[in-house]
Coordinates of C-alpha atoms in Angstrom, one line a residue:
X1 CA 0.0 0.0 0.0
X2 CA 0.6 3.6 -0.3
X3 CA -0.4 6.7 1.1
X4 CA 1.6 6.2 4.4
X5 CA 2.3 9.3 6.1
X6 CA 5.2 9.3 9.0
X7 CA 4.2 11.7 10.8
X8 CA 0.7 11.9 13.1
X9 CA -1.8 14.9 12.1
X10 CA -1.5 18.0 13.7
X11 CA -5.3 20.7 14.4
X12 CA -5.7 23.3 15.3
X13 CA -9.4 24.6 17.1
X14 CA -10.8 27.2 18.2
X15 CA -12.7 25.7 20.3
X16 CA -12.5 22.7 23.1
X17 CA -12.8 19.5 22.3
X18 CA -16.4 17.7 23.0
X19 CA -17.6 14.4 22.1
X20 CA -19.2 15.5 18.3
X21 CA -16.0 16.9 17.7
X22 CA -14.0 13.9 18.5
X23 CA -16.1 12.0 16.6
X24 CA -15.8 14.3 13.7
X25 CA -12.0 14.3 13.8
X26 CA -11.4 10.5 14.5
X27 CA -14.0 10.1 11.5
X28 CA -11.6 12.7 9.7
X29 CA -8.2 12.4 10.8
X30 CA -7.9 9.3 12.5
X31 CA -9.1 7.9 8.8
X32 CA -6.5 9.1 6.9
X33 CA -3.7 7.1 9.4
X34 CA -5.4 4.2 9.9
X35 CA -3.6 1.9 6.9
X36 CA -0.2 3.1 9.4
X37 CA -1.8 1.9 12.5
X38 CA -2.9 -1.5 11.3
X39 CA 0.3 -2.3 9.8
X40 CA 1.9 -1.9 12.9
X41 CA -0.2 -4.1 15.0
X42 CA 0.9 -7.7 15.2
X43 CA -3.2 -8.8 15.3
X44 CA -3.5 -7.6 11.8
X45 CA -3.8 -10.5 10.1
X46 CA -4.1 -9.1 6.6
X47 CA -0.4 -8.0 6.0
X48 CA 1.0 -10.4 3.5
X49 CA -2.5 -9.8 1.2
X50 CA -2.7 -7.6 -1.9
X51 CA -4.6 -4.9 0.5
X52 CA -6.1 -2.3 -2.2
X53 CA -7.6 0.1 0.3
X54 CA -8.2 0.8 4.2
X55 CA -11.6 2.9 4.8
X56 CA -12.2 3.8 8.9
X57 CA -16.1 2.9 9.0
X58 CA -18.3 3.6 12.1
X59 CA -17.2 5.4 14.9
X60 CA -18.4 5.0 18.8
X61 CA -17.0 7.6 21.3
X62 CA -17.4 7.2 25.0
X63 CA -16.8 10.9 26.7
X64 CA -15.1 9.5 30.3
X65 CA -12.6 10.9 33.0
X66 CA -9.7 12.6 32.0
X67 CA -10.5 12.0 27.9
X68 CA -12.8 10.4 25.2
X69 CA -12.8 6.1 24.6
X70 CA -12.9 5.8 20.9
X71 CA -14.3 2.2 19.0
X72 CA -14.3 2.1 15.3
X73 CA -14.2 -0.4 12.9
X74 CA -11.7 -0.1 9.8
X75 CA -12.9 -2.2 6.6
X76 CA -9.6 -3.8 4.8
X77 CA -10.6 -4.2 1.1
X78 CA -8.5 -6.3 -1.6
X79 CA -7.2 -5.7 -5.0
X80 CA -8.5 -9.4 -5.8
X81 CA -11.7 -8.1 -4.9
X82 CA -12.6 -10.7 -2.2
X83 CA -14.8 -10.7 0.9
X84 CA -13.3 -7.3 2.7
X85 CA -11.8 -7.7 6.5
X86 CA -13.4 -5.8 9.5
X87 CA -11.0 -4.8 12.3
X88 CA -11.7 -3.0 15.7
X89 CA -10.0 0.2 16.3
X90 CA -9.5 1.3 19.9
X91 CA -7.7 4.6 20.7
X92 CA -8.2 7.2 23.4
X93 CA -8.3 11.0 23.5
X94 CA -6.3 12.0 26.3
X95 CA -4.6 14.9 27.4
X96 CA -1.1 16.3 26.6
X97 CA 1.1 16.2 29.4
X98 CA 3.8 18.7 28.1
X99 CA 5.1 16.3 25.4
X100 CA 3.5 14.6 22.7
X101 CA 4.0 10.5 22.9
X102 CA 5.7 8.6 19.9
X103 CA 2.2 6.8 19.4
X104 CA 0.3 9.8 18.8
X105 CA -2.0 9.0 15.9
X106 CA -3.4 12.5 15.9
X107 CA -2.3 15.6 17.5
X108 CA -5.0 18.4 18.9
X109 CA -4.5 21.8 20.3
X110 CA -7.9 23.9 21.4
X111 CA -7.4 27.5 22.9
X112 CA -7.8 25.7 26.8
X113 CA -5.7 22.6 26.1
X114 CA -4.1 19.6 24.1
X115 CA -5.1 16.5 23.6
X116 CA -3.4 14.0 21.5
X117 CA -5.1 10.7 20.1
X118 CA -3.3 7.4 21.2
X119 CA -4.0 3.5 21.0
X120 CA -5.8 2.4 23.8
X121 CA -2.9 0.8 25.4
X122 CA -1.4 4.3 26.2
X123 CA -4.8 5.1 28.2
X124 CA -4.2 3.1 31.7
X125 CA -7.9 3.9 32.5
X126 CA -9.2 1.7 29.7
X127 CA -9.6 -2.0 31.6
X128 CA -11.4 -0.6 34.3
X129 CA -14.1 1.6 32.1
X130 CA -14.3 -1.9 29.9
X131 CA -14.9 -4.0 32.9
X132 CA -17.6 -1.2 34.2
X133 CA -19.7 -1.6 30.7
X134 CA -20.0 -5.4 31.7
X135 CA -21.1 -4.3 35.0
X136 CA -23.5 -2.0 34.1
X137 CA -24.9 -4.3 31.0
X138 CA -24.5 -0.8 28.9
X139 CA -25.0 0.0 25.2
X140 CA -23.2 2.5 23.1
X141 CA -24.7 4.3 20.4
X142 CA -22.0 4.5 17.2
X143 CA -22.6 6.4 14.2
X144 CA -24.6 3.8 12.3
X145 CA -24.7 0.9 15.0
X146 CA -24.5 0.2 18.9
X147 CA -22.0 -2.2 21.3
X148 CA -23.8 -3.8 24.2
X149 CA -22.2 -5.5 27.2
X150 CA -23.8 -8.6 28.9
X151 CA -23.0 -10.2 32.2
X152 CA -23.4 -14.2 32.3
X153 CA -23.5 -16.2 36.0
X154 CA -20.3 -16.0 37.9
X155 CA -19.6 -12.3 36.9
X156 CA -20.8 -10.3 40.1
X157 CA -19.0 -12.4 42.3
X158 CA -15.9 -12.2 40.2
X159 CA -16.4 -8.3 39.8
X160 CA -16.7 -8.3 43.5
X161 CA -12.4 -9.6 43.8
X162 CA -11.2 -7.9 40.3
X163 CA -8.3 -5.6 40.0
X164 CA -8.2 -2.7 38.4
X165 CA -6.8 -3.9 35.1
X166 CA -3.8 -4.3 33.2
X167 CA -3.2 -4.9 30.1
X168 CA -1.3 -8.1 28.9
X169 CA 1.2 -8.1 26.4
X170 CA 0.2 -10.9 23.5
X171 CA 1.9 -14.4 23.8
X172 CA 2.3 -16.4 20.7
X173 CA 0.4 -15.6 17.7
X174 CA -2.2 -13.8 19.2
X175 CA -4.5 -12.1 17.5
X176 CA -6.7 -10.4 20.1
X177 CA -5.9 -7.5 23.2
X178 CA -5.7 -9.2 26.7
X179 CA -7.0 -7.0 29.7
X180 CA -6.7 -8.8 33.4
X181 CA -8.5 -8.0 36.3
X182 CA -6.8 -9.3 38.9
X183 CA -6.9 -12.8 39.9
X184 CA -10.6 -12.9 39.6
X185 CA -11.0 -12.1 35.4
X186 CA -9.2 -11.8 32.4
X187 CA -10.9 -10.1 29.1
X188 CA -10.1 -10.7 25.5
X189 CA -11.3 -8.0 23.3
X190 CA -11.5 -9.9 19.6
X191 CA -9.4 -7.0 16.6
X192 CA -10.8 -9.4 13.9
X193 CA -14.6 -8.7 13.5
X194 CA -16.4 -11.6 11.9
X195 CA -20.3 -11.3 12.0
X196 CA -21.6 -14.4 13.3
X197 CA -21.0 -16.4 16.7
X198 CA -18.0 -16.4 18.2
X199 CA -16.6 -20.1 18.7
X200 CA -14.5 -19.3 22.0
X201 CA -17.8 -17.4 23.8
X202 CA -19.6 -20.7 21.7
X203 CA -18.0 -23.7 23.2
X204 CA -17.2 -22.3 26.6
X205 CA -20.7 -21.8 27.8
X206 CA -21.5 -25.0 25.9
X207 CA -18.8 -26.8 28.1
X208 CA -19.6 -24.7 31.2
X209 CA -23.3 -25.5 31.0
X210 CA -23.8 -28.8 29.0
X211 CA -20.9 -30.9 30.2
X212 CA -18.8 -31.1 33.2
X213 CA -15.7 -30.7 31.8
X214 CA -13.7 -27.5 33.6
X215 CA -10.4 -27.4 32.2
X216 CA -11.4 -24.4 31.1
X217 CA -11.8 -20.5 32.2
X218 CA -15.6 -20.4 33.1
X219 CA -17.3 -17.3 31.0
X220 CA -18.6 -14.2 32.7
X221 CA -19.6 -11.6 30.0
X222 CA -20.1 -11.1 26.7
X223 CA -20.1 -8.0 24.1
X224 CA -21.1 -7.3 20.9
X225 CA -21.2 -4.8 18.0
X226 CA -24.4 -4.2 15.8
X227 CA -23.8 -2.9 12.3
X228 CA -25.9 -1.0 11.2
X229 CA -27.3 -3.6 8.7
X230 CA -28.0 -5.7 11.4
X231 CA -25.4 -8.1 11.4
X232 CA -23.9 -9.0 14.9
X233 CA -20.3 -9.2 15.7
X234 CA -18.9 -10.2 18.9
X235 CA -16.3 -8.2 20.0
X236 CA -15.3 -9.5 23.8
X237 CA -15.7 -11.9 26.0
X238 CA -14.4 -12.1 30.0
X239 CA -13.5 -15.4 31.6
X240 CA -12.4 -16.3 35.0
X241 CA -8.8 -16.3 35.4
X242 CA -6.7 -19.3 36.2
X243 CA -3.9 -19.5 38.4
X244 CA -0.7 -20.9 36.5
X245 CA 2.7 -21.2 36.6
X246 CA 3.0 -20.1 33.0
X247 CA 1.3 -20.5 29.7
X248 CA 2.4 -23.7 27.9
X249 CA 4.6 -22.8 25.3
X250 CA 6.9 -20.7 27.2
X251 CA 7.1 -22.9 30.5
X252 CA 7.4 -25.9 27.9
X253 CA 10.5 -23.6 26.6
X254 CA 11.5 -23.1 29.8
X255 CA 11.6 -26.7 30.6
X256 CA 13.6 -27.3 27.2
X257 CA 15.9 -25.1 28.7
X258 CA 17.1 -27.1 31.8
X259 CA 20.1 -29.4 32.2
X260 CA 19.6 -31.8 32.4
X261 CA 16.8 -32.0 31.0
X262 CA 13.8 -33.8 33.2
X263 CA 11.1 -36.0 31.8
X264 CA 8.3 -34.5 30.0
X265 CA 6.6 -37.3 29.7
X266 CA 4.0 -37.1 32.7
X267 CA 3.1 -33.5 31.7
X268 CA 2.4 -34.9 27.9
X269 CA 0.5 -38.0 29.0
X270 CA -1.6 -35.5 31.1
X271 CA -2.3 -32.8 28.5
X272 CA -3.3 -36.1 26.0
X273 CA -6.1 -37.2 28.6
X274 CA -7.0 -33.5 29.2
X275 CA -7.3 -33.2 25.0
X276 CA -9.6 -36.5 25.1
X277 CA -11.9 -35.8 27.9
X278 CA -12.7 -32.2 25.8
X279 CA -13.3 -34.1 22.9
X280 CA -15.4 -36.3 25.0
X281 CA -17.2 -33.6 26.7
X282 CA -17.9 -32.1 22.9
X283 CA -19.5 -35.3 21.5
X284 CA -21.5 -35.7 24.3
X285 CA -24.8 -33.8 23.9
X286 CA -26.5 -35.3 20.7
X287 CA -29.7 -33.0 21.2
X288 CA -27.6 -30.3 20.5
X289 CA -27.4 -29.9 16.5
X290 CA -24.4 -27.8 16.6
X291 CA -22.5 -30.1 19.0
X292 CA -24.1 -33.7 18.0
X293 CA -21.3 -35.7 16.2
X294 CA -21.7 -37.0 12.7
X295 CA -20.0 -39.9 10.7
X296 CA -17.0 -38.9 8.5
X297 CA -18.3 -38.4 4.9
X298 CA -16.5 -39.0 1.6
X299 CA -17.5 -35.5 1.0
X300 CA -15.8 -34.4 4.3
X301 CA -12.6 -36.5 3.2
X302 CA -12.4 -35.4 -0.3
X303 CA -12.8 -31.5 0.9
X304 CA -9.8 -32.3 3.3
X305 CA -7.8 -33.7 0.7
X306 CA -8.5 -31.0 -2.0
X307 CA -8.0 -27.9 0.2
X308 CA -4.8 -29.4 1.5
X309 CA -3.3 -30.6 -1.6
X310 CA -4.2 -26.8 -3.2
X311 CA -2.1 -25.6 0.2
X312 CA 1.2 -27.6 -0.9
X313 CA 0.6 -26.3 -4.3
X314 CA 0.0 -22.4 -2.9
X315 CA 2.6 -22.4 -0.5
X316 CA 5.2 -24.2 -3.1
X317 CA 4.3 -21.3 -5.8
X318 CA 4.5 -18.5 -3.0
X319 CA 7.7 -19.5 -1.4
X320 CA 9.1 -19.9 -5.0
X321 CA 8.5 -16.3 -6.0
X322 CA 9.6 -14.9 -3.0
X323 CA 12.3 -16.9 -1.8
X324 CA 15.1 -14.3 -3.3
X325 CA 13.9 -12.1 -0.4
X326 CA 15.0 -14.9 2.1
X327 CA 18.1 -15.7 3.9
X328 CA 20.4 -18.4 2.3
X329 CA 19.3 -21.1 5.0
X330 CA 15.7 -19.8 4.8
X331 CA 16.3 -20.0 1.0
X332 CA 17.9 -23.9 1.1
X333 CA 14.9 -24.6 3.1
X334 CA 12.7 -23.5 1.1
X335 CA 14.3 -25.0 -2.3
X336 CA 13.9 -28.5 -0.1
X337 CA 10.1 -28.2 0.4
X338 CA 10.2 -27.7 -3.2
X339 CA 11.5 -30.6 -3.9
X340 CA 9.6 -32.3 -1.8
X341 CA 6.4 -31.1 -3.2
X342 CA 5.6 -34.5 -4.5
X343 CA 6.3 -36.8 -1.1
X344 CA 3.9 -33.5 0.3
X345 CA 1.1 -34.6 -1.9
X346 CA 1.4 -38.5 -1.1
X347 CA 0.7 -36.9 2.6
X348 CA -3.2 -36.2 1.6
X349 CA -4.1 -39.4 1.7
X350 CA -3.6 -39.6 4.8
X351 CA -7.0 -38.1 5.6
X352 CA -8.6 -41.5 4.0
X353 CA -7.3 -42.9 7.4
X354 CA -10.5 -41.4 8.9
X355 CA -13.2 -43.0 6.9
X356 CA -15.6 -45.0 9.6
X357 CA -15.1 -42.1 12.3
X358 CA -16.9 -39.3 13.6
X359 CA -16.4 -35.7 13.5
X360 CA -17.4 -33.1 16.1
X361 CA -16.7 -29.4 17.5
X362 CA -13.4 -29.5 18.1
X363 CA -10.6 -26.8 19.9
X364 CA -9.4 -25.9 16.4
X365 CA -5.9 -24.5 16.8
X366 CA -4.5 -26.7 19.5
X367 CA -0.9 -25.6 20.3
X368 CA 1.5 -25.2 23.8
X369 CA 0.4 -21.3 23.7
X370 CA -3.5 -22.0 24.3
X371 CA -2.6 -23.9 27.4
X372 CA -2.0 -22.8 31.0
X373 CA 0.2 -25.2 33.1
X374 CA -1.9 -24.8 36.9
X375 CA 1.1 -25.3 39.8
X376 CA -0.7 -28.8 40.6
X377 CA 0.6 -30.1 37.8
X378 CA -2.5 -30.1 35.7
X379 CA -3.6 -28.0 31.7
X380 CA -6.5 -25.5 31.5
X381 CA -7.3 -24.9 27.7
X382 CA -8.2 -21.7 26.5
X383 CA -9.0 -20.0 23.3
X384 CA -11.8 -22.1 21.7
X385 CA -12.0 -19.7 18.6
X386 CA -10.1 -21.8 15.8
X387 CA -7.4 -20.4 13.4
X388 CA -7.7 -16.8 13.2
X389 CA -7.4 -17.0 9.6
X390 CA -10.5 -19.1 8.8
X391 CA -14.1 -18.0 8.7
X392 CA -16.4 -17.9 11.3
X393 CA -18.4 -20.6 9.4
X394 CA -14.8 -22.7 9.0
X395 CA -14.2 -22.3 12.8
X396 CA -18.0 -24.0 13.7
X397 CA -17.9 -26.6 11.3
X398 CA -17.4 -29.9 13.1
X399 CA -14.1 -31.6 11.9
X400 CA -12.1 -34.7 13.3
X401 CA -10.6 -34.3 16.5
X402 CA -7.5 -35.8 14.8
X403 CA -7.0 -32.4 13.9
X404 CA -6.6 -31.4 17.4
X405 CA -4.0 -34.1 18.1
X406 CA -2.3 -33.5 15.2
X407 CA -2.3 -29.9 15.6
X408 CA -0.7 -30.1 19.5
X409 CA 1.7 -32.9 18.4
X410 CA 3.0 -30.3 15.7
X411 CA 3.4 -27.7 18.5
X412 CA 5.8 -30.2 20.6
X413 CA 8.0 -29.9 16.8
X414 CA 7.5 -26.4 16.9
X415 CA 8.8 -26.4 20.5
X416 CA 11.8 -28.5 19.3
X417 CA 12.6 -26.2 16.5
X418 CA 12.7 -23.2 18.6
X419 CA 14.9 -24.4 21.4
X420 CA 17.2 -25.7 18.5
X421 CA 17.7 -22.4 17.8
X422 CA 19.9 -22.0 20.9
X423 CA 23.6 -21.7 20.3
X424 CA 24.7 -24.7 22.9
X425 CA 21.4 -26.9 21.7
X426 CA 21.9 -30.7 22.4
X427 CA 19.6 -32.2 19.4
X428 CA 19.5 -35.0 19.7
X429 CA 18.2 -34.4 23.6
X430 CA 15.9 -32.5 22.1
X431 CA 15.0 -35.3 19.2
X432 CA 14.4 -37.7 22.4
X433 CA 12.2 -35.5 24.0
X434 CA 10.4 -34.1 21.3
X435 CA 10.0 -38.2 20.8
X436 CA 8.6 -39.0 24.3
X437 CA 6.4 -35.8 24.4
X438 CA 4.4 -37.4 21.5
X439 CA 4.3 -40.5 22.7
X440 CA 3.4 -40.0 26.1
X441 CA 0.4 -37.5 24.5
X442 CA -0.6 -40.0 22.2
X443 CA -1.2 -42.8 25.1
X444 CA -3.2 -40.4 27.3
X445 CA -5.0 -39.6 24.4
X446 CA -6.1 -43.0 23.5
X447 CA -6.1 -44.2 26.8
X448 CA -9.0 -41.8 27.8
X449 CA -10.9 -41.8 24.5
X450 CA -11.6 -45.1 25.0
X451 CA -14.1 -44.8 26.7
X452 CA -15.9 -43.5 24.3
X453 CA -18.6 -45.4 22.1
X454 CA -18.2 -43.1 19.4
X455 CA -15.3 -43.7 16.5
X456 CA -13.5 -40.5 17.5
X457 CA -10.0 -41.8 16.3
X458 CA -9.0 -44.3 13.5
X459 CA -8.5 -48.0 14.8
X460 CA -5.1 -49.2 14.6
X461 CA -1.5 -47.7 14.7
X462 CA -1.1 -47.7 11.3
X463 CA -4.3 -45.6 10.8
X464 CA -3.9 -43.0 13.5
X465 CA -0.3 -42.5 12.1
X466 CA -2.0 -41.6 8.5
X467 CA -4.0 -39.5 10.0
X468 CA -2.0 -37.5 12.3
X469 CA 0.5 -37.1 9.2
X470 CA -2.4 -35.8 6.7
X471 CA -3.8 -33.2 9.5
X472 CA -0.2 -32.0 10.3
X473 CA 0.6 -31.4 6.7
X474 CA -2.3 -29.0 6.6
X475 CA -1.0 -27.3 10.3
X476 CA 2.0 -26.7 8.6
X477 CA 0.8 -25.3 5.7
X478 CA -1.0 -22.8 7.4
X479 CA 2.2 -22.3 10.2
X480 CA 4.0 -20.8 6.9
X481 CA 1.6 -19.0 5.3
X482 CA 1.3 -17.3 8.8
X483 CA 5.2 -16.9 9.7
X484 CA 5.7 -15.5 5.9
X485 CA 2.7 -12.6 6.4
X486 CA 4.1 -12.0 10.1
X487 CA 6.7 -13.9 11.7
X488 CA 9.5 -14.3 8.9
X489 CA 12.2 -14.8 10.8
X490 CA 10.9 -17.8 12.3
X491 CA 9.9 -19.5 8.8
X492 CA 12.7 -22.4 9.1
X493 CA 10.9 -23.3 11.9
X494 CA 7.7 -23.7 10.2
X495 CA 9.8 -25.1 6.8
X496 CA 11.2 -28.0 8.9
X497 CA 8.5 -30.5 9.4
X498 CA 8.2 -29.9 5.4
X499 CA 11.6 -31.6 4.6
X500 CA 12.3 -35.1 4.8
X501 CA 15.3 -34.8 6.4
X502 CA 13.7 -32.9 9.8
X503 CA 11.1 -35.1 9.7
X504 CA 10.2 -37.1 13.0
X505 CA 7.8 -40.0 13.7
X506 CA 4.8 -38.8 15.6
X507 CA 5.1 -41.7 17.5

């Protein structure tokens, strides 16, 4: 894109600021800089598309202490002229303190004062005014639409013990702004509007209230946009907060760190049981149309095996084109995914592996970050909304919870490939552990899902091992597609499960 300008606006009034005039400026000003302040945000997740234009659409502005709360939404549109993205701006107007902050977006002097509009993580009082619209079950009038905050059970009691707020910085590929309260609540406030339900805010209350499966953060509010077309968009959601001793990527990092190094194996046998008792507790409700499982269909197999085998072929043609821009060991990487385009494709038919099974709601992108490790040695799983890059409609739609397996076993390669990284790294420790990490997952996972009537996993060694291969193959695809548009430096990471010579059993 074009029309970047370096430098934030600059008014002049001559008169003071009130809330129609904020609103005229943010629809004004703030619009003209808001293609800068998306590219600069690591939950944009539009960065590596052909992005033809970035409009600022409707505008919500909360007058409050000290300032003005702004909510907008900006509308990402593409030169290939498909389905445009909806993102959620949120910036304060606060006052000038006798020098203007490097995150200004706009800069405002009135005869009586300056003001200078920031991103909402400059404006400490933020958390607590979010946490009061739950409280207060409040609605917000925008220019063309409205926001409305709704408690759930739990939330007065938890209000009662919150903190004030922080905000918490984003782990590994998130995609949404973290506010905690406490050690009562956390808040996730969703950047990526998608009209339709929200899976996370979907499959907790379903867990919280259909099944008694808590290895999860219990729900307590909910919030939501209206367009003003109608269409609903959820834009937060609050959940208890957990007590941990880290989330699981880095305490698994952590761990990969020590010497020497101390078996891993009881902490992956217990995440596999935790994985199959939520899979249990999703296929558990058959009077629940969007939670009943359903047999595997050719249909469902042949859409697995097309959409992944167009992935190699996307990825193979991207990373061709670009790979001039890489570094030589990124670039001798990527010449030996290339090569192994072919072996990639044999991968596809792994997916036939799950003919006879079921398929059901599943957690959707399964990895070490969407874990919090609880200091009595147990998981809580969090984030129940799918891949951020998928469709609301993609994210609902039942699948095999071989994905889910597949998906965290790929995480413990991840984890490998990171700690690899290190200077002084031992691999082949890390080869043995990243070895009896999957294996102890594996046997917790079939251990517990055994119980289960239901076809949830292939029968046989030889079958699950199809499988898992097949559903990594397409977490991988996706893993590089992601690390290209915002994480390049970490692309031989995601290249290595790609070529044959990195490759490890999952078993």
């Amino acid at each position: 894109m074009s029309n970047r300008s370096p430098e934030p606006a600059a008014i002049t009034l001559d008169r003071a600021l009130d809330t129609e005039l904020v609103r005229e400026i943010v629809l004004q000003e703030l619009a003209r800089h808001v293609d800068d302040y998306l590219f600069a945000q690591r939950w944009f997740g539009d960065k590596d598309r052909p992005i033809m234009e970035i409009v600022l659409g409707d505008v919500a502005v909360e007058s409050v202490a000290g300032g003005w709360f702004v909510l907008a939404t900006a509308i990402v549109g593409f030169e290939d002229f498909s389905e445009a993205s909806d993102y959620l701006v949120l910036a304060a107007v606060v006052p000038e303190t006798g020098t203007w902050t490097d995150d200004s977006l706009v800069r405002i002097t009135t005869p009586v004062a300056a003001w200078q509009v920031v991103d909402i993580a400059a404006a400490p009082g933020f958390p607590a005014w979010w946490l009061s619209r739950f409280a207060a079950e409040a609605e917000l009038a925008s220019v063309w639409g409205r926001y409305r905050w709704r408690r759930l059970p739990g939330f007065e009691a938890a209000a009662r013990e919150a903190g004030p707020g922080t905000f918490v910085l984003g782990g590994m590929g998130q995609s949404n702004t973290t506010v905690r309260y406490g050690e009562a609540m956390f808040g996730k406030i969703f950047r990526r509007l998608r009209e339709g339900i929200n899976p996370d805010e979907e499959i907790s209350r379903f867990l919280a209230e259909r099944t008694t499966f808590r290895q999860l953060p219990m729900p307590y509010g909910t919030a939501t946009y209206q367009a003003g077309g109608g269409g609903i968009y959820p834009v937060g959601v609050l959940f208890k907060f957990i007590p941990s001793v880290g989330e699981g990527w880095g305490w698994t990092q952590d761990f990969l760190a020590t010497v020497p190094l101390a078996s891993y194996a009881a902490a992956a046998r217990r995440l596999g049981e935790r994985t199959a008792q939520l899979h249990l507790a999703l296929s558990s409700v058959e009077t629940e149309p969007d939670f009943a499982p359903e047999p595997v269909t050719e249909a469902d197999i042949s859409y697995w095996e097309h959409t992944t085998a167009a992935g190699v072929r996307a990825i193979c043609e991207d990373l061709r084109v670009r790979r001039r821009d890489l570094s030589p060991r990124m670039q001798s990487l990527v010449m030996a995914m290339l090569d192994n385009k072919a072996e990639l494709l044999d991968r596809v038919a792994g997916f036939r592996a799950l003919t006879g099974t079921v398929k059901t709601r599943v957690h959707g992108d399964f990895h070490l970050g969407q874990l919090l490790r609880t200091p009595d040695d147990d998981w809580v799983l969090l984030d129940f909304e799918g891949e951020p890059a998928r469709t609301i409609e993609q994210r609902r739609a039942k699948t095999s919870p071989m994905k889910d397996v597949a998906d965290m076993l790929h995480s413990f390669t991840y984890a490998r490939g990171m700690a690899a990284r290190s200077a002084d790294a031992d691999h082949a420790r890390l080869a043995m552990w990243e070895r009896e990490a999957r294996a102890a997952f594996l046997a917790g996972y079939r251990g517990e899902v055994a119980t289960s009537p239901l076809a949830l996993i292939p029968v046989g060694d030889a079958e699950i091992e199809r499988a898992v291969v097949a559903w990594a193959l397409a977490k991988s695809l996706y893993q590089v597609r992601y690390e290209l548009g915002n994480r390049p430096d970490w692309l031989d990471v995601s290249l290595t499960p790609l070529v044959p010579r990195m490759e490890q059993p999952s078993r």
